[in-house]
Amino acid sequence: MKQLITLTLFLLTITAFAQKPCEYSVNVNDSIGSYKVTNEYLMSEKYFGGNFDYIFFSLAQTDGLPTLNLQAIQKSKDFIKANCFDKNSKIFLQLENGKIVTLMHINQENCGTLIRDEKGFNNRVNTGIFMFMKDNYEELKKSPISIMRIKYLTNIEDYVVKRELTSELTGKVTNPNTYFMQNIRCVE
């Protein structure tokens, strides 16, 4: 009987920690090379005084080089100032083990696009592509994220990365702090 209970607990443990399969929004292999991108993942959502801010991550691999795609979406009835990415922009991720991982923006300036919708809201959509540094890439697999800092051209934004985030927009539950632990294997 003890062996049966032990076996059952062992199988339940394996099932609980099994990795889910990678899901891609783009997965192309041709004579020119390969390119794949994971689905977008909600990392941060803020709603304050009629202003909405969303940060989405997706991981990409271009011919074996992994990168992080960041999409920042702001929505407001008021004017939205531009937060531009340039060659000096960075993402700093403070991990729960105390280490800090830095991602560098590619050398491409981008201030996003301002779109006015039919409900009178201004929407600014900004995207940036960030490269991993070789010396700290492995750390993202080992420890959850606690704080994220995004350095724009003229501004710095800090975000507390939650263990569990229930989106007011979609109702979907995400676990932003373990995003890299769960997904970085998809672009290796």
Short mmCIF file of N, CA and C in Angstrom, two decimals:
data_model
loop_
_atom_site.label_atom_id
_atom_site.label_comp_id
_atom_site.label_asym_id
_atom_site.label_seq_id
_atom_site.Cartn_x
_atom_site.Cartn_y
_atom_site.Cartn_z
N MET A 1 0.82 -1.20 0.00
CA MET A 1 0.00 0.00 0.00
C MET A 1 0.87 1.27 0.00
N LYS A 2 1.99 1.23 0.78
CA LYS A 2 2.88 2.38 0.82
C LYS A 2 3.45 2.66 -0.56
N GLN A 3 3.77 1.59 -1.28
CA GLN A 3 4.35 1.76 -2.61
C GLN A 3 3.34 2.38 -3.57
N LEU A 4 2.09 2.01 -3.44
CA LEU A 4 1.05 2.57 -4.30
C LEU A 4 0.87 4.07 -4.03
N ILE A 5 0.88 4.46 -2.78
CA ILE A 5 0.74 5.87 -2.41
C ILE A 5 1.96 6.66 -2.90
N THR A 6 3.14 6.09 -2.72
CA THR A 6 4.37 6.75 -3.17
C THR A 6 4.36 6.93 -4.68
N LEU A 7 3.96 5.91 -5.40
CA LEU A 7 3.90 5.98 -6.86
C LEU A 7 2.89 7.03 -7.31
N THR A 8 1.75 7.08 -6.66
CA THR A 8 0.72 8.06 -7.00
C THR A 8 1.24 9.49 -6.77
N LEU A 9 1.88 9.72 -5.63
CA LEU A 9 2.43 11.05 -5.35
C LEU A 9 3.51 11.42 -6.36
N PHE A 10 4.34 10.47 -6.74
CA PHE A 10 5.39 10.71 -7.72
C PHE A 10 4.79 11.11 -9.07
N LEU A 11 3.80 10.40 -9.53
CA LEU A 11 3.17 10.70 -10.80
C LEU A 11 2.45 12.06 -10.78
N LEU A 12 1.81 12.38 -9.67
CA LEU A 12 1.15 13.68 -9.55
C LEU A 12 2.17 14.81 -9.57
N THR A 13 3.32 14.61 -8.94
CA THR A 13 4.37 15.62 -8.92
C THR A 13 4.91 15.86 -10.32
N ILE A 14 5.15 14.79 -11.06
CA ILE A 14 5.66 14.91 -12.43
C ILE A 14 4.64 15.66 -13.29
N THR A 15 3.39 15.34 -13.17
CA THR A 15 2.34 15.99 -13.94
C THR A 15 2.23 17.47 -13.60
N ALA A 16 2.35 17.80 -12.33
CA ALA A 16 2.22 19.20 -11.89
C ALA A 16 3.35 20.07 -12.42
N PHE A 17 4.55 19.51 -12.56
CA PHE A 17 5.69 20.30 -12.99
C PHE A 17 6.04 20.12 -14.46
N ALA A 18 5.22 19.44 -15.21
CA ALA A 18 5.48 19.26 -16.64
C ALA A 18 5.34 20.59 -17.36
N GLN A 19 6.23 20.81 -18.33
CA GLN A 19 6.20 22.06 -19.08
C GLN A 19 5.15 21.98 -20.18
N LYS A 20 4.45 23.08 -20.36
CA LYS A 20 3.47 23.13 -21.43
C LYS A 20 4.19 23.34 -22.76
N PRO A 21 3.60 22.90 -23.86
CA PRO A 21 4.26 23.06 -25.16
C PRO A 21 4.32 24.54 -25.56
N CYS A 22 5.32 24.88 -26.35
CA CYS A 22 5.48 26.26 -26.82
C CYS A 22 4.43 26.58 -27.87
N GLU A 23 3.86 27.78 -27.77
CA GLU A 23 2.88 28.25 -28.74
C GLU A 23 3.47 29.46 -29.45
N TYR A 24 3.42 29.44 -30.78
CA TYR A 24 4.02 30.51 -31.57
C TYR A 24 2.96 31.24 -32.40
N SER A 25 3.11 32.56 -32.50
CA SER A 25 2.26 33.32 -33.40
C SER A 25 2.86 33.33 -34.81
N VAL A 26 4.18 33.16 -34.89
CA VAL A 26 4.90 33.05 -36.17
C VAL A 26 5.93 31.96 -36.02
N ASN A 27 6.03 31.08 -37.02
CA ASN A 27 7.05 30.03 -37.02
C ASN A 27 7.38 29.71 -38.47
N VAL A 28 8.45 30.33 -38.99
CA VAL A 28 8.80 30.22 -40.41
C VAL A 28 10.21 29.66 -40.55
N ASN A 29 10.35 28.63 -41.37
CA ASN A 29 11.65 28.09 -41.77
C ASN A 29 11.66 28.04 -43.28
N ASP A 30 12.61 28.74 -43.89
CA ASP A 30 12.73 28.69 -45.34
C ASP A 30 14.20 28.77 -45.74
N SER A 31 14.46 28.97 -47.02
CA SER A 31 15.84 28.98 -47.52
C SER A 31 16.63 30.19 -47.02
N ILE A 32 15.96 31.24 -46.63
CA ILE A 32 16.62 32.45 -46.13
C ILE A 32 17.04 32.28 -44.67
N GLY A 33 16.26 31.57 -43.89
CA GLY A 33 16.56 31.37 -42.47
C GLY A 33 15.33 30.96 -41.71
N SER A 34 15.40 31.14 -40.39
CA SER A 34 14.26 30.77 -39.54
C SER A 34 13.88 31.96 -38.66
N TYR A 35 12.58 32.03 -38.36
CA TYR A 35 12.06 33.09 -37.51
C TYR A 35 10.83 32.55 -36.79
N LYS A 36 10.84 32.67 -35.46
CA LYS A 36 9.65 32.29 -34.70
C LYS A 36 9.45 33.26 -33.55
N VAL A 37 8.17 33.49 -33.23
CA VAL A 37 7.78 34.42 -32.18
C VAL A 37 6.72 33.75 -31.33
N THR A 38 6.89 33.81 -30.01
CA THR A 38 5.88 33.27 -29.10
C THR A 38 4.68 34.22 -29.06
N ASN A 39 3.56 33.73 -28.58
CA ASN A 39 2.37 34.56 -28.41
C ASN A 39 2.65 35.68 -27.41
N GLU A 40 1.95 36.80 -27.57
CA GLU A 40 2.11 37.92 -26.64
C GLU A 40 1.60 37.52 -25.26
N TYR A 41 2.27 38.06 -24.23
CA TYR A 41 1.97 37.69 -22.85
C TYR A 41 1.86 38.97 -22.03
N LEU A 42 0.76 39.14 -21.31
CA LEU A 42 0.53 40.34 -20.50
C LEU A 42 1.45 40.34 -19.29
N MET A 43 2.32 41.33 -19.20
CA MET A 43 3.27 41.44 -18.09
C MET A 43 2.83 42.48 -17.07
N SER A 44 2.14 43.52 -17.53
CA SER A 44 1.71 44.58 -16.61
C SER A 44 0.45 45.23 -17.15
N GLU A 45 -0.43 45.59 -16.23
CA GLU A 45 -1.66 46.28 -16.58
C GLU A 45 -1.94 47.29 -15.48
N LYS A 46 -2.08 48.56 -15.87
CA LYS A 46 -2.40 49.62 -14.91
C LYS A 46 -3.63 50.36 -15.40
N TYR A 47 -4.50 50.67 -14.47
CA TYR A 47 -5.66 51.51 -14.76
C TYR A 47 -5.75 52.53 -13.65
N PHE A 48 -5.65 53.82 -14.01
CA PHE A 48 -5.72 54.87 -13.01
C PHE A 48 -6.29 56.13 -13.64
N GLY A 49 -7.37 56.61 -13.10
CA GLY A 49 -7.95 57.87 -13.53
C GLY A 49 -8.31 57.94 -15.01
N GLY A 50 -8.82 56.87 -15.54
CA GLY A 50 -9.21 56.86 -16.94
C GLY A 50 -8.06 56.58 -17.90
N ASN A 51 -6.86 56.33 -17.38
CA ASN A 51 -5.70 56.00 -18.22
C ASN A 51 -5.40 54.51 -18.08
N PHE A 52 -5.13 53.88 -19.22
CA PHE A 52 -4.81 52.46 -19.25
C PHE A 52 -3.39 52.29 -19.78
N ASP A 53 -2.61 51.44 -19.13
CA ASP A 53 -1.26 51.11 -19.60
C ASP A 53 -1.10 49.59 -19.58
N TYR A 54 -0.62 49.04 -20.69
CA TYR A 54 -0.40 47.61 -20.81
C TYR A 54 1.02 47.37 -21.32
N ILE A 55 1.67 46.35 -20.79
CA ILE A 55 2.97 45.91 -21.29
C ILE A 55 2.83 44.44 -21.66
N PHE A 56 3.17 44.12 -22.91
CA PHE A 56 3.15 42.75 -23.39
C PHE A 56 4.56 42.33 -23.80
N PHE A 57 4.92 41.09 -23.52
CA PHE A 57 6.18 40.51 -23.96
C PHE A 57 5.90 39.38 -24.94
N SER A 58 6.82 39.18 -25.86
CA SER A 58 6.88 37.97 -26.67
C SER A 58 8.35 37.71 -26.94
N LEU A 59 8.70 36.46 -27.05
CA LEU A 59 10.08 36.08 -27.33
C LEU A 59 10.20 35.72 -28.80
N ALA A 60 11.31 36.10 -29.41
CA ALA A 60 11.53 35.80 -30.82
C ALA A 60 12.90 35.16 -30.99
N GLN A 61 13.02 34.38 -32.04
CA GLN A 61 14.31 33.81 -32.42
C GLN A 61 14.47 34.00 -33.92
N THR A 62 15.55 34.69 -34.28
CA THR A 62 15.87 34.92 -35.68
C THR A 62 17.19 34.24 -35.98
N ASP A 63 17.14 33.18 -36.75
CA ASP A 63 18.34 32.42 -37.11
C ASP A 63 19.20 32.09 -35.89
N GLY A 64 18.54 31.66 -34.82
CA GLY A 64 19.25 31.23 -33.61
C GLY A 64 19.51 32.31 -32.59
N LEU A 65 19.22 33.58 -32.90
CA LEU A 65 19.44 34.69 -31.96
C LEU A 65 18.14 35.01 -31.22
N PRO A 66 18.08 34.77 -29.90
CA PRO A 66 16.86 35.09 -29.15
C PRO A 66 16.78 36.58 -28.82
N THR A 67 15.58 37.14 -28.91
CA THR A 67 15.33 38.53 -28.54
C THR A 67 13.99 38.62 -27.81
N LEU A 68 13.79 39.74 -27.14
CA LEU A 68 12.53 40.01 -26.45
C LEU A 68 11.83 41.14 -27.18
N ASN A 69 10.59 40.91 -27.56
CA ASN A 69 9.75 41.96 -28.15
C ASN A 69 8.87 42.53 -27.05
N LEU A 70 8.91 43.84 -26.88
CA LEU A 70 8.08 44.51 -25.89
C LEU A 70 7.08 45.37 -26.64
N GLN A 71 5.83 45.30 -26.22
CA GLN A 71 4.79 46.17 -26.78
C GLN A 71 4.14 46.92 -25.63
N ALA A 72 4.22 48.24 -25.69
CA ALA A 72 3.60 49.10 -24.68
C ALA A 72 2.39 49.77 -25.31
N ILE A 73 1.24 49.64 -24.67
CA ILE A 73 0.01 50.26 -25.16
C ILE A 73 -0.52 51.18 -24.08
N GLN A 74 -0.77 52.44 -24.45
CA GLN A 74 -1.34 53.41 -23.54
C GLN A 74 -2.65 53.89 -24.14
N LYS A 75 -3.64 54.12 -23.27
CA LYS A 75 -4.95 54.56 -23.73
C LYS A 75 -5.46 55.63 -22.76
N SER A 76 -5.90 56.76 -23.30
CA SER A 76 -6.36 57.85 -22.47
C SER A 76 -7.20 58.82 -23.29
N LYS A 77 -8.10 59.54 -22.64
CA LYS A 77 -8.86 60.62 -23.30
C LYS A 77 -7.96 61.84 -23.47
N ASP A 78 -6.92 61.95 -22.61
CA ASP A 78 -5.99 63.07 -22.65
C ASP A 78 -4.86 62.79 -23.65
N PHE A 79 -4.04 63.80 -23.89
CA PHE A 79 -2.88 63.62 -24.75
C PHE A 79 -1.91 62.66 -24.08
N ILE A 80 -1.31 61.77 -24.86
CA ILE A 80 -0.35 60.80 -24.34
C ILE A 80 1.03 61.18 -24.85
N LYS A 81 1.93 61.48 -23.92
CA LYS A 81 3.28 61.84 -24.34
C LYS A 81 4.01 60.59 -24.83
N ALA A 82 4.90 60.79 -25.76
CA ALA A 82 5.63 59.67 -26.36
C ALA A 82 6.79 59.24 -25.47
N ASN A 83 6.90 57.94 -25.24
CA ASN A 83 8.07 57.35 -24.61
C ASN A 83 8.81 56.62 -25.72
N CYS A 84 9.93 57.19 -26.15
CA CYS A 84 10.65 56.67 -27.31
C CYS A 84 11.72 55.66 -26.90
N PHE A 85 11.93 54.68 -27.76
CA PHE A 85 13.06 53.77 -27.62
C PHE A 85 14.16 54.27 -28.55
N ASP A 86 15.40 54.19 -28.08
CA ASP A 86 16.55 54.49 -28.92
C ASP A 86 17.67 53.51 -28.59
N LYS A 87 18.86 53.75 -29.14
CA LYS A 87 19.98 52.81 -28.95
C LYS A 87 20.41 52.69 -27.50
N ASN A 88 20.08 53.66 -26.65
CA ASN A 88 20.46 53.62 -25.23
C ASN A 88 19.36 53.06 -24.33
N SER A 89 18.22 52.70 -24.90
CA SER A 89 17.12 52.16 -24.10
C SER A 89 17.48 50.76 -23.60
N LYS A 90 16.98 50.45 -22.41
CA LYS A 90 17.28 49.16 -21.78
C LYS A 90 16.08 48.70 -20.96
N ILE A 91 16.07 47.40 -20.70
CA ILE A 91 15.15 46.83 -19.73
C ILE A 91 16.01 46.22 -18.64
N PHE A 92 15.73 46.58 -17.40
CA PHE A 92 16.41 46.00 -16.25
C PHE A 92 15.41 45.12 -15.52
N LEU A 93 15.77 43.88 -15.29
CA LEU A 93 14.91 42.95 -14.57
C LEU A 93 15.60 42.55 -13.27
N GLN A 94 15.00 42.93 -12.14
CA GLN A 94 15.55 42.49 -10.85
C GLN A 94 14.89 41.17 -10.51
N LEU A 95 15.70 40.16 -10.30
CA LEU A 95 15.20 38.83 -10.00
C LEU A 95 15.03 38.66 -8.50
N GLU A 96 14.24 37.69 -8.11
CA GLU A 96 14.00 37.43 -6.69
C GLU A 96 15.26 36.94 -5.98
N ASN A 97 16.25 36.43 -6.74
CA ASN A 97 17.50 36.00 -6.11
C ASN A 97 18.47 37.18 -5.93
N GLY A 98 18.03 38.41 -6.24
CA GLY A 98 18.84 39.60 -6.04
C GLY A 98 19.64 40.04 -7.25
N LYS A 99 19.76 39.23 -8.26
CA LYS A 99 20.54 39.58 -9.44
C LYS A 99 19.73 40.48 -10.37
N ILE A 100 20.44 41.27 -11.16
CA ILE A 100 19.80 42.16 -12.12
C ILE A 100 20.24 41.76 -13.52
N VAL A 101 19.25 41.57 -14.40
CA VAL A 101 19.49 41.19 -15.79
C VAL A 101 19.17 42.41 -16.65
N THR A 102 20.09 42.73 -17.57
CA THR A 102 19.92 43.88 -18.45
C THR A 102 19.72 43.41 -19.89
N LEU A 103 18.73 43.99 -20.55
CA LEU A 103 18.49 43.72 -21.97
C LEU A 103 18.70 45.04 -22.72
N MET A 104 19.41 44.97 -23.84
CA MET A 104 19.77 46.17 -24.61
C MET A 104 18.85 46.30 -25.83
N HIS A 105 18.40 47.53 -26.09
CA HIS A 105 17.57 47.79 -27.26
C HIS A 105 18.41 47.78 -28.52
N ILE A 106 17.83 47.32 -29.61
CA ILE A 106 18.54 47.37 -30.89
C ILE A 106 18.66 48.83 -31.31
N ASN A 107 19.55 49.11 -32.22
CA ASN A 107 19.82 50.49 -32.63
C ASN A 107 18.77 50.97 -33.62
N GLN A 108 17.56 51.20 -33.11
CA GLN A 108 16.46 51.65 -33.96
C GLN A 108 15.54 52.53 -33.13
N GLU A 109 15.43 53.81 -33.49
CA GLU A 109 14.58 54.71 -32.72
C GLU A 109 13.13 54.49 -33.08
N ASN A 110 12.27 54.47 -32.05
CA ASN A 110 10.84 54.24 -32.26
C ASN A 110 10.07 54.96 -31.17
N CYS A 111 9.16 55.83 -31.56
CA CYS A 111 8.33 56.56 -30.59
C CYS A 111 6.88 56.10 -30.62
N GLY A 112 6.60 55.07 -31.37
CA GLY A 112 5.26 54.52 -31.40
C GLY A 112 4.34 55.28 -32.34
N THR A 113 3.09 54.85 -32.33
CA THR A 113 2.07 55.42 -33.19
C THR A 113 0.90 55.87 -32.33
N LEU A 114 0.40 57.07 -32.60
CA LEU A 114 -0.75 57.59 -31.88
C LEU A 114 -1.98 57.42 -32.76
N ILE A 115 -2.98 56.73 -32.22
CA ILE A 115 -4.21 56.44 -32.96
C ILE A 115 -5.40 56.90 -32.11
N ARG A 116 -6.32 57.58 -32.73
CA ARG A 116 -7.55 58.00 -32.03
C ARG A 116 -8.66 57.05 -32.44
N ASP A 117 -9.34 56.45 -31.44
CA ASP A 117 -10.40 55.49 -31.76
C ASP A 117 -11.77 56.17 -31.82
N GLU A 118 -12.78 55.38 -32.17
CA GLU A 118 -14.14 55.91 -32.35
C GLU A 118 -14.80 56.36 -31.05
N LYS A 119 -14.26 55.94 -29.90
CA LYS A 119 -14.81 56.35 -28.61
C LYS A 119 -14.14 57.60 -28.06
N GLY A 120 -13.22 58.20 -28.85
CA GLY A 120 -12.55 59.43 -28.43
C GLY A 120 -11.29 59.21 -27.60
N PHE A 121 -10.82 57.98 -27.51
CA PHE A 121 -9.60 57.68 -26.76
C PHE A 121 -8.37 57.83 -27.66
N ASN A 122 -7.31 58.38 -27.10
CA ASN A 122 -6.01 58.36 -27.76
C ASN A 122 -5.33 57.06 -27.36
N ASN A 123 -4.76 56.39 -28.33
CA ASN A 123 -4.06 55.13 -28.10
C ASN A 123 -2.65 55.25 -28.65
N ARG A 124 -1.64 55.02 -27.81
CA ARG A 124 -0.26 55.03 -28.29
C ARG A 124 0.27 53.61 -28.17
N VAL A 125 0.75 53.08 -29.30
CA VAL A 125 1.31 51.74 -29.37
C VAL A 125 2.78 51.88 -29.71
N ASN A 126 3.63 51.34 -28.84
CA ASN A 126 5.07 51.42 -29.05
C ASN A 126 5.68 50.04 -28.90
N THR A 127 6.56 49.68 -29.81
CA THR A 127 7.21 48.37 -29.75
C THR A 127 8.72 48.55 -29.73
N GLY A 128 9.37 47.63 -29.06
CA GLY A 128 10.82 47.64 -29.00
C GLY A 128 11.35 46.22 -29.02
N ILE A 129 12.52 46.05 -29.60
CA ILE A 129 13.18 44.74 -29.64
C ILE A 129 14.44 44.84 -28.80
N PHE A 130 14.58 43.92 -27.85
CA PHE A 130 15.69 43.95 -26.91
C PHE A 130 16.50 42.65 -27.00
N MET A 131 17.81 42.80 -26.90
CA MET A 131 18.72 41.66 -26.99
C MET A 131 19.17 41.25 -25.59
N PHE A 132 19.30 39.94 -25.42
CA PHE A 132 19.81 39.39 -24.17
C PHE A 132 21.32 39.51 -24.13
N MET A 133 21.87 39.70 -22.95
CA MET A 133 23.32 39.69 -22.75
C MET A 133 23.73 38.25 -22.43
N LYS A 134 24.83 37.79 -22.99
CA LYS A 134 25.26 36.41 -22.78
C LYS A 134 25.53 36.08 -21.31
N ASP A 135 26.09 37.04 -20.57
CA ASP A 135 26.50 36.75 -19.20
C ASP A 135 25.35 36.55 -18.22
N ASN A 136 24.15 37.03 -18.54
CA ASN A 136 23.05 36.88 -17.57
C ASN A 136 21.82 36.19 -18.14
N TYR A 137 21.92 35.67 -19.34
CA TYR A 137 20.81 34.97 -19.99
C TYR A 137 20.34 33.78 -19.16
N GLU A 138 21.27 33.02 -18.62
CA GLU A 138 20.96 31.82 -17.85
C GLU A 138 20.21 32.14 -16.55
N GLU A 139 20.44 33.31 -15.99
CA GLU A 139 19.79 33.69 -14.72
C GLU A 139 18.28 33.78 -14.86
N LEU A 140 17.79 34.12 -16.06
CA LEU A 140 16.35 34.24 -16.28
C LEU A 140 15.63 32.90 -16.18
N LYS A 141 16.36 31.81 -16.38
CA LYS A 141 15.78 30.48 -16.29
C LYS A 141 15.65 30.01 -14.84
N LYS A 142 16.40 30.64 -13.94
CA LYS A 142 16.53 30.14 -12.56
C LYS A 142 15.65 30.85 -11.53
N SER A 143 15.33 32.12 -11.77
CA SER A 143 14.68 32.89 -10.72
C SER A 143 13.54 33.75 -11.28
N PRO A 144 12.44 33.89 -10.54
CA PRO A 144 11.34 34.78 -10.95
C PRO A 144 11.77 36.24 -10.92
N ILE A 145 11.04 37.08 -11.65
CA ILE A 145 11.29 38.52 -11.70
C ILE A 145 10.50 39.19 -10.58
N SER A 146 11.09 40.21 -9.95
CA SER A 146 10.34 40.96 -8.94
C SER A 146 10.03 42.38 -9.40
N ILE A 147 10.99 43.03 -10.09
CA ILE A 147 10.80 44.41 -10.54
C ILE A 147 11.33 44.55 -11.96
N MET A 148 10.63 45.32 -12.77
CA MET A 148 11.06 45.60 -14.14
C MET A 148 11.19 47.12 -14.29
N ARG A 149 12.33 47.56 -14.84
CA ARG A 149 12.55 48.98 -15.12
C ARG A 149 12.79 49.11 -16.62
N ILE A 150 12.05 50.03 -17.25
CA ILE A 150 12.22 50.29 -18.68
C ILE A 150 12.80 51.70 -18.82
N LYS A 151 13.97 51.78 -19.44
CA LYS A 151 14.63 53.07 -19.69
C LYS A 151 14.32 53.49 -21.12
N TYR A 152 13.52 54.54 -21.25
CA TYR A 152 13.20 55.12 -22.54
C TYR A 152 14.22 56.21 -22.86
N LEU A 153 14.05 56.88 -23.97
CA LEU A 153 14.95 57.96 -24.36
C LEU A 153 14.98 59.07 -23.31
N THR A 154 13.80 59.49 -22.82
CA THR A 154 13.74 60.62 -21.89
C THR A 154 13.05 60.28 -20.57
N ASN A 155 12.76 59.03 -20.32
CA ASN A 155 11.96 58.68 -19.15
C ASN A 155 12.35 57.29 -18.65
N ILE A 156 12.09 57.03 -17.39
CA ILE A 156 12.29 55.70 -16.80
C ILE A 156 11.00 55.30 -16.11
N GLU A 157 10.51 54.10 -16.38
CA GLU A 157 9.28 53.58 -15.77
C GLU A 157 9.62 52.32 -14.99
N ASP A 158 9.10 52.21 -13.76
CA ASP A 158 9.28 51.02 -12.94
C ASP A 158 7.96 50.29 -12.79
N TYR A 159 8.05 48.95 -12.78
CA TYR A 159 6.88 48.10 -12.66
C TYR A 159 7.17 47.00 -11.65
N VAL A 160 6.25 46.80 -10.71
CA VAL A 160 6.33 45.64 -9.82
C VAL A 160 5.73 44.48 -10.59
N VAL A 161 6.49 43.40 -10.73
CA VAL A 161 6.04 42.26 -11.51
C VAL A 161 5.29 41.31 -10.57
N LYS A 162 4.04 41.06 -10.87
CA LYS A 162 3.18 40.28 -9.99
C LYS A 162 3.35 38.78 -10.19
N ARG A 163 3.06 38.04 -9.13
CA ARG A 163 3.07 36.57 -9.22
C ARG A 163 1.87 36.09 -10.03
N GLU A 164 0.74 36.77 -9.84
CA GLU A 164 -0.47 36.43 -10.58
C GLU A 164 -1.18 37.72 -10.94
N LEU A 165 -1.55 37.84 -12.21
CA LEU A 165 -2.21 39.03 -12.70
C LEU A 165 -3.49 38.62 -13.42
N THR A 166 -4.62 39.12 -12.93
CA THR A 166 -5.89 38.89 -13.61
C THR A 166 -6.22 40.15 -14.39
N SER A 167 -6.25 40.02 -15.70
CA SER A 167 -6.44 41.17 -16.58
C SER A 167 -7.86 41.70 -16.49
N GLU A 168 -7.99 43.02 -16.32
CA GLU A 168 -9.31 43.65 -16.37
C GLU A 168 -9.80 43.71 -17.81
N LEU A 169 -8.86 43.71 -18.74
CA LEU A 169 -9.18 43.79 -20.17
C LEU A 169 -9.78 42.49 -20.70
N THR A 170 -9.12 41.36 -20.39
CA THR A 170 -9.53 40.07 -20.96
C THR A 170 -10.06 39.08 -19.94
N GLY A 171 -9.79 39.31 -18.66
CA GLY A 171 -10.19 38.37 -17.61
C GLY A 171 -9.22 37.19 -17.50
N LYS A 172 -8.21 37.15 -18.35
CA LYS A 172 -7.24 36.06 -18.37
C LYS A 172 -6.24 36.21 -17.22
N VAL A 173 -5.84 35.09 -16.64
CA VAL A 173 -4.88 35.10 -15.54
C VAL A 173 -3.50 34.74 -16.09
N THR A 174 -2.49 35.56 -15.77
CA THR A 174 -1.11 35.29 -16.16
C THR A 174 -0.23 35.28 -14.93
N ASN A 175 0.97 34.74 -15.08
CA ASN A 175 1.99 34.71 -14.02
C ASN A 175 3.24 35.40 -14.55
N PRO A 176 3.25 36.73 -14.56
CA PRO A 176 4.35 37.48 -15.16
C PRO A 176 5.72 37.22 -14.54
N ASN A 177 5.77 36.98 -13.23
CA ASN A 177 7.09 36.85 -12.59
C ASN A 177 7.86 35.62 -13.06
N THR A 178 7.18 34.60 -13.57
CA THR A 178 7.86 33.40 -14.05
C THR A 178 7.84 33.30 -15.58
N TYR A 179 7.59 34.41 -16.26
CA TYR A 179 7.50 34.40 -17.72
C TYR A 179 8.72 33.78 -18.38
N PHE A 180 9.90 34.23 -18.02
CA PHE A 180 11.12 33.71 -18.65
C PHE A 180 11.39 32.26 -18.25
N MET A 181 11.13 31.92 -17.00
CA MET A 181 11.34 30.55 -16.55
C MET A 181 10.50 29.57 -17.36
N GLN A 182 9.30 29.99 -17.75
CA GLN A 182 8.38 29.12 -18.47
C GLN A 182 8.56 29.16 -19.99
N ASN A 183 9.07 30.28 -20.52
CA ASN A 183 9.02 30.47 -21.97
C ASN A 183 10.36 30.63 -22.69
N ILE A 184 11.44 30.89 -21.99
CA ILE A 184 12.69 31.17 -22.69
C ILE A 184 13.19 29.93 -23.46
N ARG A 185 12.81 28.76 -23.01
CA ARG A 185 13.19 27.53 -23.70
C ARG A 185 12.60 27.48 -25.12
N CYS A 186 11.55 28.23 -25.36
CA CYS A 186 10.88 28.23 -26.67
C CYS A 186 11.70 28.91 -27.77
N VAL A 187 12.72 29.68 -27.40
CA VAL A 187 13.54 30.36 -28.41
C VAL A 187 15.01 29.96 -28.31
N GLU A 188 15.29 28.87 -27.66
CA GLU A 188 16.69 28.41 -27.57
C GLU A 188 17.01 27.46 -28.71
#
